[in-house]
Amino acid sequence: MTVPKPSFILIENLKLYVIKEAVYMKTISKEEYRNKVYGCWLGKNIGGTLGAPFEACREVHDVEYYTHNFSEGVLPNDDLDLQLSWLCAAERFGNSVNAKILAEYWVSTIVPNWAEYGVGKNNLRFGLEPPVSGGFCNAFKDSNGSWIRSELWACLMPGHPELAVRYALQDAMIDHADEGIYAEVFTTALESAAFAVTDYEELIQIGLSYIPADCGIAKAVRLAIECYHDHLTWKEARIRLLTQIPGSFGGQLRLPNPDNLPQGPWGYDAPSNIGLTVLAWYYGEGDFSKSICIAAGCGEDGDCTTATLGSVMGIILGASGIPEKWLKPIGDEIKTCSLNLQSSMLKVPKTVTELTNRTSCLMPSFMTGYFDLYSSGAEIVLNTDKELYDHPIRDWTIKPPFFTDEYPENFQTFIGENAIMKLQVSVTEGIRIHEGETRQLKLHAENISGFVGDPLWLKLKWFLPEGWSIDTGTNTALFLNQYHCGSGNASAVAQITAGPADGAITTVLLEVTAAGRPGRIYIPIQFVCEA
């Protein structure tokens, strides 16, 4: 449904409505929304079951239907499992859920210790928080474990990728960095936008707007599209993609490699597999069955590519638009393989219907201002057109901020925030350190007190271990302007020199206060003192 609305300027708590031009908003009913959420989760189960037999294959296959034993029903898949833990976290903490909360659920409820899952968990248990946990000593930081768990955020914030991607970023940094993060942001953005847009070419461009143009994910996506427009067959496109952007997933089991595809760097798998997902979507040309069969036939991380494509096409088509032949062999059941079912933190849904109902009930708490639970129509307001792309939400600023400005400078970044300010401290040369060595600390502050908020004088106080020093001194100040007619940001640089280690992890503590404000932020900056 599309209805006219007045454009308006929001000044603090005052809405000043000014009719300037015909502005339109798109809405969907609760029933249509639920149909799309149900389609998403059914598509996830369908794709995971179809693609699982081709996981880690480097051969191409002509797939037409399920190849597993139908008596098994739906196959369990970590792609869905992980999101059931996130669902429980979101039900408990609502829209306050963040990386630190999800990290606790990760350690308590996720069983596998393989690849990035295990490295992330090991870092968390060592005492390293996100985003450091996702990248430190993690050869799999660019792999596939994050973008396969993006659907929940899209379903909780339908038609609002600008909201959903912020949770995707918090999610991915637990056990990924760099391409692993960009991959989840990309899939989350296009999946959320799929509640408002059905054209796959536009959805892919929306997803690209939220990630750096020069990252590996973006390059793989553009290459897949280029292959299609060069009129290659999908099998030829697969070879070109996996040759120019090689991954490691399809080569890990030493299975046949008849096309002599190169082996990429170990763990560098998100770019090639996102590329294969887009390739299958383009060559499937909007047909659900054709698209997911191509995705499965491409192999590599076949369950991930096929499940993600099945879910986004399930959003577009809704459950009612998914061909019945894909539903009969697997039914409505959810099977798990990666969850600690004994954990009191989990209440795992047993069916896709239950998962859909719980997702739908949770959505209003993430969509404040876009869904009125008590109105007679109770329709959900979706973004449209340019609003679906990454765009600055503040005008009258020196440098309007985009979502892409929010990526940490590197994964060795420590973050703190309260109601009025957000700070990041990046260790540009890494957190490994020995006595006598120096590291540069880059501090970035953002004023989040409101568009027409208060300029702030920040007082920085460093608490150093005995024998450590910092070139700025332990007490300094930093001016942080508001966004309105300002930048809303401030930066500073300091050099810290290590003294004796006081443990395997040595912590430098930064206390930040704003003059005249009661709140304090404490940011522990952790250095690993290796032998």
Short mmCIF file of C-alpha atoms in Angstrom, two decimals:
data_model
loop_
_atom_site.label_atom_id
_atom_site.label_comp_id
_atom_site.label_asym_id
_atom_site.label_seq_id
_atom_site.Cartn_x
_atom_site.Cartn_y
_atom_site.Cartn_z
CA MET A 1 0.00 0.00 0.00
CA THR A 2 1.31 3.48 -0.88
CA VAL A 3 -0.20 6.60 0.66
CA PRO A 4 0.76 10.28 0.53
CA LYS A 5 2.33 11.82 3.60
CA PRO A 6 3.59 15.28 4.47
CA SER A 7 7.31 15.76 4.67
CA PHE A 8 8.41 17.07 8.04
CA ILE A 9 11.33 18.39 10.00
CA LEU A 10 11.88 16.82 13.41
CA ILE A 11 13.30 19.26 15.96
CA GLU A 12 13.85 17.54 19.30
CA ASN A 13 10.34 16.56 20.45
CA LEU A 14 8.51 19.00 18.18
CA LYS A 15 7.21 17.79 14.82
CA LEU A 16 6.90 20.74 12.47
CA TYR A 17 4.97 19.59 9.41
CA VAL A 18 5.75 21.47 6.21
CA ILE A 19 4.03 20.48 2.98
CA LYS A 20 6.77 20.86 0.37
CA GLU A 21 6.05 18.21 -2.25
CA ALA A 22 4.22 14.96 -2.66
CA VAL A 23 6.11 12.49 -0.51
CA TYR A 24 4.92 8.89 -0.37
CA MET A 25 5.39 6.15 2.14
CA LYS A 26 4.89 2.47 1.54
CA THR A 27 3.20 0.25 4.08
CA ILE A 28 2.49 -3.44 4.44
CA SER A 29 -0.10 -5.10 6.65
CA LYS A 30 0.73 -7.37 9.56
CA GLU A 31 -0.57 -10.30 7.52
CA GLU A 32 1.64 -9.52 4.53
CA TYR A 33 4.62 -9.02 6.81
CA ARG A 34 4.04 -12.36 8.53
CA ASN A 35 3.73 -14.11 5.15
CA LYS A 36 7.12 -12.72 4.15
CA VAL A 37 8.77 -13.68 7.44
CA TYR A 38 7.35 -17.19 7.13
CA GLY A 39 8.66 -17.30 3.56
CA CYS A 40 12.09 -16.20 4.77
CA TRP A 41 12.42 -18.99 7.34
CA LEU A 42 10.95 -21.62 5.01
CA GLY A 43 13.38 -20.52 2.31
CA LYS A 44 16.24 -20.81 4.79
CA ASN A 45 15.26 -24.40 5.63
CA ILE A 46 14.70 -25.31 1.98
CA GLY A 47 18.01 -23.86 0.81
CA GLY A 48 19.99 -25.35 3.67
CA THR A 49 18.58 -28.80 2.99
CA LEU A 50 19.07 -28.56 -0.77
CA GLY A 51 22.62 -27.18 -0.57
CA ALA A 52 24.04 -29.24 2.30
CA PRO A 53 25.04 -32.28 0.17
CA PHE A 54 27.16 -29.98 -2.03
CA GLU A 55 29.02 -28.22 0.79
CA ALA A 56 32.80 -28.16 0.26
CA CYS A 57 32.46 -29.50 -3.32
CA ARG A 58 34.67 -27.97 -5.99
CA GLU A 59 32.83 -29.77 -8.78
CA VAL A 60 29.87 -28.24 -10.56
CA HIS A 61 26.56 -30.13 -10.42
CA ASP A 62 23.29 -30.00 -12.30
CA VAL A 63 20.79 -29.88 -9.45
CA GLU A 64 17.06 -30.13 -9.98
CA TYR A 65 15.70 -31.18 -6.59
CA TYR A 66 16.66 -32.45 -3.15
CA THR A 67 19.24 -35.23 -3.19
CA HIS A 68 19.17 -36.28 0.48
CA ASN A 69 17.18 -39.17 1.93
CA PHE A 70 13.63 -37.85 2.22
CA SER A 71 13.03 -39.97 5.31
CA GLU A 72 15.36 -37.58 7.15
CA GLY A 73 13.03 -34.66 6.54
CA VAL A 74 14.65 -31.26 6.93
CA LEU A 75 18.41 -31.30 7.54
CA PRO A 76 19.87 -29.43 10.53
CA ASN A 77 21.99 -26.41 9.66
CA ASP A 78 24.05 -23.98 11.72
CA ASP A 79 22.91 -21.20 9.37
CA LEU A 80 19.55 -21.24 11.14
CA ASP A 81 20.73 -22.51 14.54
CA LEU A 82 22.85 -19.48 15.35
CA GLN A 83 19.92 -17.14 14.78
CA LEU A 84 17.80 -19.04 17.29
CA SER A 85 20.28 -18.03 19.97
CA TRP A 86 20.11 -14.42 18.75
CA LEU A 87 16.30 -14.63 18.85
CA CYS A 88 16.41 -15.56 22.53
CA ALA A 89 18.85 -12.72 23.24
CA ALA A 90 16.63 -10.22 21.42
CA GLU A 91 13.52 -11.45 23.23
CA ARG A 92 15.23 -10.83 26.55
CA PHE A 93 17.02 -7.55 25.83
CA GLY A 94 14.91 -6.05 23.03
CA ASN A 95 16.49 -3.37 20.87
CA SER A 96 19.25 -2.90 23.47
CA VAL A 97 20.90 -6.12 22.30
CA ASN A 98 24.50 -5.50 21.23
CA ALA A 99 27.80 -7.24 20.59
CA LYS A 100 28.63 -7.67 24.28
CA ILE A 101 25.28 -9.31 25.00
CA LEU A 102 25.49 -11.53 21.93
CA ALA A 103 29.03 -12.51 22.93
CA GLU A 104 27.72 -13.91 26.22
CA TYR A 105 25.14 -15.95 24.32
CA TRP A 106 27.85 -17.09 21.91
CA VAL A 107 30.01 -18.50 24.69
CA SER A 108 27.07 -20.06 26.56
CA THR A 109 24.89 -21.47 23.78
CA ILE A 110 26.96 -22.17 20.65
CA VAL A 111 28.59 -25.62 20.62
CA PRO A 112 30.94 -25.76 17.58
CA ASN A 113 34.58 -24.84 18.01
CA TRP A 114 35.54 -25.04 14.35
CA ALA A 115 37.07 -22.20 12.31
CA GLU A 116 35.89 -18.67 13.17
CA TYR A 117 33.32 -19.92 15.67
CA GLY A 118 36.05 -21.49 17.79
CA VAL A 119 38.58 -18.67 17.41
CA GLY A 120 35.98 -16.07 18.34
CA LYS A 121 34.88 -18.12 21.34
CA ASN A 122 38.48 -18.68 22.42
CA ASN A 123 39.22 -14.95 22.24
CA LEU A 124 36.10 -14.16 24.27
CA ARG A 125 37.10 -16.65 26.95
CA PHE A 126 40.58 -15.15 26.99
CA GLY A 127 38.98 -11.82 27.90
CA LEU A 128 38.99 -10.05 24.52
CA GLU A 129 35.69 -8.31 23.71
CA PRO A 130 34.18 -7.56 20.28
CA PRO A 131 35.36 -6.31 17.85
CA VAL A 132 38.81 -7.53 18.95
CA SER A 133 37.46 -11.05 19.49
CA GLY A 134 36.43 -11.28 15.85
CA GLY A 135 39.76 -10.49 14.24
CA PHE A 136 42.61 -11.26 16.62
CA CYS A 137 44.55 -14.39 15.56
CA ASN A 138 41.56 -15.32 13.39
CA ALA A 139 42.53 -16.71 9.99
CA PHE A 140 38.79 -17.19 9.34
CA LYS A 141 37.75 -13.59 9.94
CA ASP A 142 36.82 -13.30 6.23
CA SER A 143 34.81 -16.52 6.14
CA ASN A 144 31.11 -17.35 5.95
CA GLY A 145 29.89 -17.74 9.52
CA SER A 146 28.36 -14.28 9.92
CA TRP A 147 26.42 -13.49 6.75
CA ILE A 148 24.52 -16.76 7.07
CA ARG A 149 22.86 -15.43 10.24
CA SER A 150 21.60 -12.11 8.90
CA GLU A 151 17.91 -12.87 8.32
CA LEU A 152 16.75 -12.23 11.88
CA TRP A 153 17.85 -8.58 11.80
CA ALA A 154 16.17 -8.09 8.41
CA CYS A 155 12.90 -9.60 9.65
CA LEU A 156 12.94 -7.52 12.84
CA MET A 157 13.47 -4.31 10.86
CA PRO A 158 11.62 -4.88 7.57
CA GLY A 159 12.09 -2.22 4.92
CA HIS A 160 14.62 -0.40 7.11
CA PRO A 161 18.11 -1.57 6.20
CA GLU A 162 19.55 1.57 7.81
CA LEU A 163 18.43 0.11 11.16
CA ALA A 164 19.07 -3.57 10.51
CA VAL A 165 22.70 -3.15 9.42
CA ARG A 166 23.65 -1.68 12.79
CA TYR A 167 22.69 -4.92 14.49
CA ALA A 168 24.41 -6.93 11.75
CA LEU A 169 27.62 -5.04 12.50
CA GLN A 170 27.32 -5.82 16.22
CA ASP A 171 26.63 -9.47 15.39
CA ALA A 172 29.44 -10.04 12.89
CA MET A 173 32.23 -8.50 14.96
CA ILE A 174 31.95 -11.27 17.56
CA ASP A 175 33.82 -13.78 15.39
CA HIS A 176 34.67 -11.95 12.16
CA ALA A 177 36.38 -8.84 10.84
CA ASP A 178 36.85 -7.13 7.49
CA GLU A 179 35.16 -9.16 4.69
CA GLY A 180 33.27 -11.27 7.21
CA ILE A 181 31.63 -8.12 8.57
CA TYR A 182 30.98 -6.57 5.16
CA ALA A 183 29.31 -9.80 4.04
CA GLU A 184 26.74 -9.77 6.83
CA VAL A 185 26.01 -6.08 6.41
CA PHE A 186 25.49 -6.64 2.67
CA THR A 187 23.05 -9.54 3.08
CA THR A 188 21.18 -7.89 5.96
CA ALA A 189 20.65 -4.69 3.98
CA LEU A 190 19.25 -6.39 0.89
CA GLU A 191 17.11 -8.80 2.94
CA SER A 192 15.55 -5.95 4.91
CA ALA A 193 14.98 -3.97 1.72
CA ALA A 194 13.32 -7.04 0.15
CA PHE A 195 10.24 -6.31 2.28
CA ALA A 196 9.84 -3.11 0.23
CA VAL A 197 11.46 -3.92 -3.15
CA THR A 198 11.15 -7.04 -5.30
CA ASP A 199 13.69 -6.29 -8.06
CA TYR A 200 16.85 -8.29 -7.33
CA GLU A 201 19.11 -5.93 -9.26
CA GLU A 202 18.02 -2.98 -7.14
CA LEU A 203 18.27 -5.01 -3.93
CA ILE A 204 21.88 -5.89 -4.69
CA GLN A 205 22.71 -2.22 -5.30
CA ILE A 206 21.09 -1.34 -1.97
CA GLY A 207 23.27 -3.93 -0.26
CA LEU A 208 26.39 -2.59 -1.95
CA SER A 209 25.68 0.94 -0.71
CA TYR A 210 26.34 -0.15 2.89
CA ILE A 211 29.82 -1.61 2.34
CA PRO A 212 33.11 -0.13 1.06
CA ALA A 213 33.22 -0.02 -2.73
CA ASP A 214 36.74 -1.48 -2.82
CA CYS A 215 36.18 -4.42 -0.45
CA GLY A 216 36.34 -8.04 -1.62
CA ILE A 217 32.58 -8.57 -1.22
CA ALA A 218 31.80 -5.64 -3.53
CA LYS A 219 34.34 -6.83 -6.10
CA ALA A 220 32.87 -10.34 -6.15
CA VAL A 221 29.32 -9.02 -6.51
CA ARG A 222 30.28 -6.75 -9.40
CA LEU A 223 32.16 -9.59 -11.09
CA ALA A 224 29.13 -11.91 -10.87
CA ILE A 225 26.95 -9.23 -12.46
CA GLU A 226 29.57 -8.58 -15.13
CA CYS A 227 29.59 -12.28 -16.05
CA TYR A 228 25.83 -12.24 -16.53
CA HIS A 229 25.93 -9.18 -18.75
CA ASP A 230 28.82 -10.71 -20.74
CA HIS A 231 26.40 -13.54 -21.60
CA LEU A 232 28.48 -16.29 -20.04
CA THR A 233 26.64 -19.42 -18.97
CA TRP A 234 26.31 -19.79 -15.23
CA LYS A 235 28.93 -22.55 -15.27
CA GLU A 236 31.37 -20.32 -17.17
CA ALA A 237 30.59 -17.47 -14.79
CA ARG A 238 31.34 -19.73 -11.83
CA ILE A 239 34.78 -20.56 -13.23
CA ARG A 240 35.61 -16.91 -13.89
CA LEU A 241 34.46 -15.86 -10.44
CA LEU A 242 36.32 -18.60 -8.56
CA THR A 243 39.44 -18.01 -10.67
CA GLN A 244 39.60 -14.24 -10.17
CA ILE A 245 38.39 -14.30 -6.55
CA PRO A 246 39.45 -17.72 -5.27
CA GLY A 247 38.27 -19.09 -1.95
CA SER A 248 39.36 -22.04 0.14
CA PHE A 249 36.08 -23.69 1.10
CA GLY A 250 35.66 -25.98 -1.88
CA GLY A 251 39.22 -27.25 -1.62
CA GLN A 252 39.38 -28.17 2.03
CA LEU A 253 38.29 -31.82 1.59
CA ARG A 254 40.59 -32.45 -1.40
CA LEU A 255 37.61 -33.52 -3.52
CA PRO A 256 37.79 -33.57 -7.35
CA ASN A 257 38.58 -30.22 -8.98
CA PRO A 258 37.97 -30.86 -12.68
CA ASP A 259 38.08 -27.15 -13.61
CA ASN A 260 41.48 -26.71 -11.92
CA LEU A 261 40.20 -23.84 -9.81
CA PRO A 262 42.88 -22.15 -7.70
CA GLN A 263 42.94 -22.47 -3.93
CA GLY A 264 42.46 -19.13 -2.22
CA PRO A 265 43.97 -18.04 1.10
CA TRP A 266 42.80 -20.30 3.90
CA GLY A 267 39.63 -18.86 5.41
CA TYR A 268 39.09 -16.18 2.74
CA ASP A 269 35.66 -17.44 1.68
CA ALA A 270 33.01 -14.75 2.11
CA PRO A 271 33.79 -12.85 -1.13
CA SER A 272 33.65 -15.88 -3.44
CA ASN A 273 30.55 -17.36 -1.80
CA ILE A 274 28.66 -14.07 -1.73
CA GLY A 275 29.61 -13.80 -5.40
CA LEU A 276 28.15 -17.26 -6.09
CA THR A 277 24.93 -16.30 -4.30
CA VAL A 278 24.54 -13.22 -6.49
CA LEU A 279 25.49 -15.24 -9.57
CA ALA A 280 22.72 -17.77 -8.88
CA TRP A 281 20.21 -14.99 -8.24
CA TYR A 282 20.99 -13.29 -11.55
CA TYR A 283 21.05 -16.46 -13.62
CA GLY A 284 17.89 -17.69 -11.92
CA GLU A 285 16.22 -14.47 -13.11
CA GLY A 286 13.71 -14.35 -10.28
CA ASP A 287 12.64 -17.99 -10.48
CA PHE A 288 12.86 -19.55 -7.00
CA SER A 289 13.55 -23.13 -8.09
CA LYS A 290 16.06 -22.26 -10.80
CA SER A 291 17.96 -19.85 -8.55
CA ILE A 292 18.44 -22.15 -5.56
CA CYS A 293 19.37 -25.09 -7.81
CA ILE A 294 22.12 -23.04 -9.47
CA ALA A 295 23.38 -21.95 -6.05
CA ALA A 296 23.57 -25.54 -4.83
CA GLY A 297 25.17 -26.67 -8.10
CA CYS A 298 28.02 -24.19 -7.69
CA GLY A 299 29.26 -26.06 -4.62
CA GLU A 300 31.82 -24.36 -2.35
CA ASP A 301 29.86 -23.41 0.81
CA GLY A 302 26.73 -24.71 -0.88
CA ASP A 303 24.41 -24.83 2.12
CA CYS A 304 25.20 -21.21 3.01
CA THR A 305 24.77 -19.78 -0.49
CA THR A 306 21.58 -21.73 -1.15
CA ALA A 307 20.02 -21.07 2.26
CA THR A 308 20.67 -17.32 2.05
CA LEU A 309 19.29 -17.10 -1.47
CA GLY A 310 16.27 -19.17 -0.44
CA SER A 311 15.57 -16.84 2.46
CA VAL A 312 15.73 -13.56 0.54
CA MET A 313 13.60 -14.98 -2.28
CA GLY A 314 11.22 -16.27 0.39
CA ILE A 315 10.86 -12.69 1.66
CA ILE A 316 10.13 -11.42 -1.84
CA LEU A 317 7.63 -14.17 -2.69
CA GLY A 318 6.19 -14.77 0.74
CA ALA A 319 5.42 -18.27 1.97
CA SER A 320 2.44 -18.40 -0.34
CA GLY A 321 4.71 -17.88 -3.36
CA ILE A 322 7.14 -20.73 -2.67
CA PRO A 323 6.43 -23.75 -4.90
CA GLU A 324 4.73 -26.51 -2.92
CA LYS A 325 7.16 -29.17 -4.17
CA TRP A 326 9.92 -27.71 -1.98
CA LEU A 327 7.81 -27.84 1.18
CA LYS A 328 6.44 -31.38 1.22
CA PRO A 329 9.69 -33.32 1.91
CA ILE A 330 10.83 -31.10 4.80
CA GLY A 331 7.63 -29.85 6.41
CA ASP A 332 7.60 -27.22 9.14
CA GLU A 333 10.13 -28.77 11.51
CA ILE A 334 13.31 -27.13 12.80
CA LYS A 335 16.28 -29.37 13.57
CA THR A 336 19.37 -28.07 15.33
CA CYS A 337 23.00 -29.20 15.37
CA SER A 338 24.95 -26.32 16.88
CA LEU A 339 23.13 -25.29 20.05
CA ASN A 340 23.62 -26.17 23.70
CA LEU A 341 20.05 -27.23 24.32
CA GLN A 342 20.75 -27.57 28.05
CA SER A 343 21.40 -23.85 28.41
CA SER A 344 18.76 -21.99 30.40
CA MET A 345 19.40 -19.00 28.13
CA LEU A 346 17.70 -20.79 25.23
CA LYS A 347 14.10 -21.54 24.38
CA VAL A 348 14.44 -23.02 20.91
CA PRO A 349 11.43 -22.91 18.56
CA LYS A 350 10.44 -26.36 17.34
CA THR A 351 8.81 -25.30 14.08
CA VAL A 352 9.16 -22.63 11.42
CA THR A 353 5.67 -21.48 12.35
CA GLU A 354 6.73 -20.89 15.95
CA LEU A 355 9.87 -19.08 14.80
CA THR A 356 7.75 -16.88 12.53
CA ASN A 357 5.32 -16.05 15.32
CA ARG A 358 8.08 -15.16 17.77
CA THR A 359 9.90 -13.04 15.19
CA SER A 360 6.68 -11.21 14.34
CA CYS A 361 5.87 -10.54 18.01
CA LEU A 362 9.36 -9.15 18.58
CA MET A 363 9.39 -6.85 15.54
CA PRO A 364 7.48 -3.88 17.11
CA SER A 365 10.18 -3.35 19.75
CA PHE A 366 12.75 -2.82 16.99
CA MET A 367 10.46 -0.68 14.81
CA THR A 368 9.49 2.11 17.19
CA GLY A 369 8.11 4.97 15.11
CA TYR A 370 7.39 2.76 12.10
CA PHE A 371 4.71 0.46 13.51
CA ASP A 372 1.80 1.34 15.77
CA LEU A 373 0.62 -1.81 17.48
CA TYR A 374 -2.61 -0.18 18.62
CA SER A 375 -3.80 1.59 15.48
CA SER A 376 -6.79 0.13 13.68
CA GLY A 377 -4.84 -0.72 10.53
CA ALA A 378 -1.59 -1.54 12.35
CA GLU A 379 0.44 -1.29 9.15
CA ILE A 380 4.22 -1.23 9.00
CA VAL A 381 5.84 1.82 7.41
CA LEU A 382 8.66 0.90 5.00
CA ASN A 383 11.36 3.04 3.50
CA THR A 384 11.27 3.56 -0.25
CA ASP A 385 13.56 4.66 -3.07
CA LYS A 386 16.72 6.48 -1.93
CA GLU A 387 15.85 5.99 1.74
CA LEU A 388 16.65 2.29 1.34
CA TYR A 389 20.25 3.05 0.37
CA ASP A 390 22.93 4.15 2.81
CA HIS A 391 22.27 7.84 3.30
CA PRO A 392 23.08 10.51 5.89
CA ILE A 393 20.31 11.00 8.41
CA ARG A 394 21.51 14.41 9.56
CA ASP A 395 21.52 17.59 7.47
CA TRP A 396 23.22 20.91 8.18
CA THR A 397 26.50 19.23 9.06
CA ILE A 398 30.03 19.83 7.87
CA LYS A 399 30.37 16.17 6.87
CA PRO A 400 27.09 14.21 6.82
CA PRO A 401 27.71 10.77 8.39
CA PHE A 402 27.00 7.56 6.48
CA PHE A 403 26.73 4.06 7.93
CA THR A 404 29.99 3.17 6.21
CA ASP A 405 31.69 5.72 8.50
CA GLU A 406 30.84 3.49 11.47
CA TYR A 407 33.10 0.57 10.61
CA PRO A 408 35.93 0.37 13.14
CA GLU A 409 39.25 1.58 11.75
CA ASN A 410 40.56 -1.92 12.35
CA PHE A 411 39.41 -4.94 14.32
CA GLN A 412 41.77 -4.04 17.17
CA THR A 413 39.43 -1.30 18.35
CA PHE A 414 37.85 -0.78 21.77
CA ILE A 415 34.44 0.87 22.04
CA GLY A 416 32.42 2.60 24.75
CA GLU A 417 29.28 4.72 24.71
CA ASN A 418 26.51 6.20 26.81
CA ALA A 419 23.47 8.35 26.06
CA ILE A 420 25.43 11.36 24.78
CA MET A 421 28.72 10.15 23.33
CA LYS A 422 30.40 7.22 21.64
CA LEU A 423 34.14 6.60 21.61
CA GLN A 424 36.46 4.23 19.77
CA VAL A 425 40.12 3.66 20.56
CA SER A 426 42.06 1.87 17.80
CA VAL A 427 45.50 0.36 18.29
CA THR A 428 46.81 0.95 14.80
CA GLU A 429 49.84 -1.36 15.03
CA GLY A 430 48.11 -4.19 16.86
CA ILE A 431 47.58 -5.22 20.47
CA ARG A 432 50.57 -7.57 20.71
CA ILE A 433 53.25 -5.78 22.69
CA HIS A 434 56.49 -6.31 24.63
CA GLU A 435 58.08 -4.19 27.32
CA GLY A 436 59.64 -1.03 25.89
CA GLU A 437 57.59 -1.08 22.67
CA THR A 438 55.36 1.82 21.62
CA ARG A 439 51.90 1.71 20.06
CA GLN A 440 49.83 4.49 18.54
CA LEU A 441 46.32 4.95 19.91
CA LYS A 442 43.76 6.74 17.72
CA LEU A 443 40.74 8.02 19.59
CA HIS A 444 37.56 8.93 17.73
CA ALA A 445 34.59 10.51 19.54
CA GLU A 446 31.06 11.10 18.26
CA ASN A 447 28.43 13.35 19.83
CA ILE A 448 25.15 11.41 19.99
CA SER A 449 23.30 13.79 22.32
CA GLY A 450 20.89 14.72 19.52
CA PHE A 451 20.89 16.55 16.19
CA VAL A 452 20.64 19.91 17.96
CA GLY A 453 22.43 18.55 21.00
CA ASP A 454 25.05 19.99 23.30
CA PRO A 455 28.67 20.68 22.43
CA LEU A 456 30.79 18.76 24.91
CA TRP A 457 34.16 19.18 26.55
CA LEU A 458 35.47 15.67 27.14
CA LYS A 459 37.89 14.97 29.97
CA LEU A 460 40.17 12.01 29.27
CA LYS A 461 41.89 10.25 32.14
CA TRP A 462 44.26 7.34 31.56
CA PHE A 463 44.90 4.69 34.21
CA LEU A 464 48.19 2.99 33.35
CA PRO A 465 49.86 -0.12 34.77
CA GLU A 466 53.02 0.54 36.74
CA GLY A 467 55.92 1.37 34.44
CA TRP A 468 53.73 2.25 31.42
CA SER A 469 53.60 5.79 30.00
CA ILE A 470 51.62 7.87 27.50
CA ASP A 471 53.02 10.89 25.67
CA THR A 472 49.95 13.12 26.17
CA GLY A 473 50.01 12.78 29.94
CA THR A 474 47.30 11.00 31.89
CA ASN A 475 44.82 13.92 31.96
CA THR A 476 43.77 15.73 28.76
CA ALA A 477 40.71 17.39 27.21
CA LEU A 478 38.98 17.07 23.84
CA PHE A 479 36.33 19.39 22.36
CA LEU A 480 33.38 17.57 20.77
CA ASN A 481 30.94 19.74 18.82
CA GLN A 482 27.32 18.90 18.05
CA TYR A 483 26.21 17.83 14.56
CA HIS A 484 24.05 20.88 13.81
CA CYS A 485 26.35 23.24 11.90
CA GLY A 486 29.28 21.19 13.18
CA SER A 487 30.94 17.88 12.55
CA GLY A 488 29.71 15.94 15.58
CA ASN A 489 33.09 14.20 15.67
CA ALA A 490 36.52 14.72 17.20
CA SER A 491 39.79 12.79 17.08
CA ALA A 492 43.04 12.57 19.01
CA VAL A 493 46.25 10.54 18.81
CA ALA A 494 48.52 9.31 21.60
CA GLN A 495 51.61 7.13 21.87
CA ILE A 496 51.72 4.56 24.65
CA THR A 497 54.89 2.81 25.77
CA ALA A 498 54.71 -0.56 27.49
CA GLY A 499 56.26 -1.28 30.83
CA PRO A 500 56.32 -4.67 32.55
CA ALA A 501 53.36 -6.93 31.82
CA ASP A 502 51.02 -7.58 34.73
CA GLY A 503 49.55 -10.72 33.15
CA ALA A 504 48.90 -12.40 29.81
CA ILE A 505 46.56 -9.49 29.12
CA THR A 506 47.56 -6.07 30.40
CA THR A 507 44.76 -3.52 30.55
CA VAL A 508 45.03 0.23 30.08
CA LEU A 509 41.86 1.97 31.26
CA LEU A 510 40.48 5.16 29.71
CA GLU A 511 37.90 7.15 31.68
CA VAL A 512 35.89 9.68 29.66
CA THR A 513 33.57 12.25 31.21
CA ALA A 514 31.78 15.22 29.68
CA ALA A 515 32.03 18.42 31.69
CA GLY A 516 28.79 19.12 33.54
CA ARG A 517 27.43 15.63 32.85
CA PRO A 518 26.99 12.81 35.39
CA GLY A 519 27.82 9.84 33.17
CA ARG A 520 31.22 8.22 32.69
CA ILE A 521 32.53 5.84 30.05
CA TYR A 522 35.25 3.36 30.93
CA ILE A 523 37.07 1.76 28.01
CA PRO A 524 39.48 -1.09 28.84
CA ILE A 525 42.19 -1.27 26.17
CA GLN A 526 43.75 -4.71 26.25
CA PHE A 527 47.28 -5.60 25.21
CA VAL A 528 48.39 -9.19 24.76
CA CYS A 529 51.85 -9.71 26.19
CA GLU A 530 53.17 -12.79 24.42
CA ALA A 531 56.31 -14.65 25.37
#
